[in-house]
């Protein structure tokens, strides 16, 4: 084969991408009887074009897929498209293009660019979540989960995005704005469908301790989001009423310091509690609070406002009469919608009490003594009880335990556990999503709880629409504007009924897709159970940390549901999670067209080649850290690729047929040693997710090969051939096209990914010489470089013969020789 002396990545890369596809090199079950490895990157929304964040995350996954294939494992490495969602629908509003049309165009473009990067995907497993053969199983899960009591309809104050014009989940609200479009989010009373994810709160929390290969920041985020609180429910009797206000507290030990009770403005007792003198002021306050979003009201930096109701409650522990207030920071749907306020021992209560002149009573002292009076700030730690009558001197933990028992004995409350996590509302008022398989019939369903379709009626298809007439961005949900969809016979009585016009949150699509990849054409269920048991859980999952409390929590929940249904046999969907940092532009800001710092991957591929781009995103920073685009570094990885090719070209004809079966010696041995060191370095770096150091090791190895004398003898030629062959193999996960071109030029068969990963010999990794420090009476006198296998006697004799050491031993008696192998010799002399 004629060798092109110049490194021309475009032709080289297209050649190998075509060959990989023709040979189906990356197909599933290539090593069906070997250990399985399921490598997966989070499936992308097909926005039309790859960006550098995509390039980076897929390159990380590709390293592991290729590495494990070469390790002889049965690797699954699929790719698909999270194709439903708001971007396509918003584009339809703007451009009048049907979301299906835009999505199909984007998927085709995205797939083409992924192939141009040389990612090792089994495209026979490809998914598109907007296709009916996929979303019918979302509907199937809905029906089964409803029978399990995990799906229900509710009326609630929901997060309404003023930009996307739909409800969004709590997890998608960031500082009062939509995490997708950054528009303001307001509260809106609506009916919606929800999953009872809270049934699994404790199980999801407990299992975090077993996810030893997940980043700690993700585990911490999920622990905080689930928010388990151990505490007590306490009933405060309302003065002059038969009602009691129930509060939840984690600090029962502070209850004798409670000086007021606070209710949410929406609390159902408010109308009955308010006295005539306060009615006007309370009404104005409730109206004002209703106009504020949950996020505004609970923001730590927000203004804390309240109003006195005129009513009083009775503290069950000391029978003290305490005022009942309303405050904007208490929410009706969190806890009980009521809070016992102990200003001396809670920062928010302290500030509120100071603002409104309410009493502050200290009932917990630090273990070392009383805090200064008056308090300058709340003391919020555990301590020792004070001003608490018979409990003075108890520890906080002791008080919580003893008083919790007392509450239950007196029938005034109970010990309990509370969670911050709320059920997952998944209704969306948009067109481009999974239709919810429910109808409403006034005769059979007067409460509008919804009547399920039968599984045999699935899929319930999205109807064809006049895009401009239906997807307008205002008014009722788009599907409500399609009479042919809305109007349908009741599945129970056959009379007139109407369909649900909300669609499912797109996070439903990504809850179980990893299982569907294993049998994407299967029609008897969401996936083949036998294949799921063979390949699940996912071994390595790569994606962004921004999904910590959305996708990564939702699909953990869904996995448990699938286990209950008998579809899978594991609780957790993923063993090892890798979360990559973001890609910044050269200006240090997140790369975006918005900031004008966007670098199109295809442009870089056209100039430098896909291998150089892959090397750059893997070399610029460790995967978990943010990285900055750098023109000099992409030039640097391109130069590295050119140098690799130039070295191969320089030696190919000379070494291609070289063979050597005897032990290597001299210069040849040094090349072989350097090769084994490189193999060890790259292998260990891949295992510990240190791709940048793996590439640095290969760069150093390349320098060593350039510095080696030109091979002239047969064993030197064979050593150089071994070095080039090994370099091609360890470079494969990072620059596969270049590696395969060198592999073929050396006369090897197939592709590098089909070859075994090279092993290293520990004996050859060790340096031939080791350094010994030589001391006399503990003082450094010399340093020797001696053969690795030199024994104690030989080392000591060599040390004695060293002139500087001999001078200090002359005329003295050596009483002892302290020998530390490969490190030190110390002569103790009289």
PDB file of N, CA and C in Angstrom, residues 89 131 166 186 239 398 494 502 589 725 767 778:
ATOM      1  N   UNK A  89     -40.797  22.958  19.587  1.00  0.00           N
ATOM      2  CA  UNK A  89     -42.103  23.609  19.590  1.00  0.00           C
ATOM      3  C   UNK A  89     -41.964  25.129  19.540  1.00  0.00           C
ATOM      4  N   UNK A 131     -40.772   9.150  18.204  1.00  0.00           N
ATOM      5  CA  UNK A 131     -41.425   8.171  17.352  1.00  0.00           C
ATOM      6  C   UNK A 131     -42.446   7.361  18.157  1.00  0.00           C
ATOM      7  N   UNK A 166     -45.812  26.842  29.906  1.00  0.00           N
ATOM      8  CA  UNK A 166     -46.175  25.527  30.411  1.00  0.00           C
ATOM      9  C   UNK A 166     -45.749  25.420  31.865  1.00  0.00           C
ATOM     10  N   UNK A 186     -44.035  31.958  37.602  1.00  0.00           N
ATOM     11  CA  UNK A 186     -45.048  32.422  38.541  1.00  0.00           C
ATOM     12  C   UNK A 186     -45.892  31.231  38.993  1.00  0.00           C
ATOM     13  N   UNK A 239     -56.804  29.046  70.798  1.00  0.00           N
ATOM     14  CA  UNK A 239     -57.571  29.598  71.908  1.00  0.00           C
ATOM     15  C   UNK A 239     -59.003  29.912  71.460  1.00  0.00           C
ATOM     16  N   UNK A 398     -31.361  14.450  74.211  1.00  0.00           N
ATOM     17  CA  UNK A 398     -32.160  13.828  75.262  1.00  0.00           C
ATOM     18  C   UNK A 398     -33.558  14.431  75.298  1.00  0.00           C
ATOM     19  N   UNK A 494     -69.339   4.592  25.908  1.00  0.00           N
ATOM     20  CA  UNK A 494     -69.478   4.847  24.479  1.00  0.00           C
ATOM     21  C   UNK A 494     -70.031   6.213  24.158  1.00  0.00           C
ATOM     22  N   UNK A 502     -53.072  17.733  27.918  1.00  0.00           N
ATOM     23  CA  UNK A 502     -51.683  17.906  28.337  1.00  0.00           C
ATOM     24  C   UNK A 502     -50.850  16.759  27.787  1.00  0.00           C
ATOM     25  N   UNK A 589     -15.993  32.488  29.302  1.00  0.00           N
ATOM     26  CA  UNK A 589     -17.429  32.305  29.500  1.00  0.00           C
ATOM     27  C   UNK A 589     -17.897  31.043  28.794  1.00  0.00           C
ATOM     28  N   UNK A 725       3.433  -0.258  16.775  1.00  0.00           N
ATOM     29  CA  UNK A 725       2.211  -1.044  16.906  1.00  0.00           C
ATOM     30  C   UNK A 725       1.533  -0.768  18.244  1.00  0.00           C
ATOM     31  N   UNK A 767      13.154   0.577  35.842  1.00  0.00           N
ATOM     32  CA  UNK A 767      14.371   1.120  35.249  1.00  0.00           C
ATOM     33  C   UNK A 767      15.507   0.123  35.372  1.00  0.00           C
ATOM     34  N   UNK A 778      25.395   8.578  58.741  1.00  0.00           N
ATOM     35  CA  UNK A 778      24.180   9.354  58.494  1.00  0.00           C
ATOM     36  C   UNK A 778      24.366  10.587  57.639  1.00  0.00           C
TER      37      UNK A 778
END
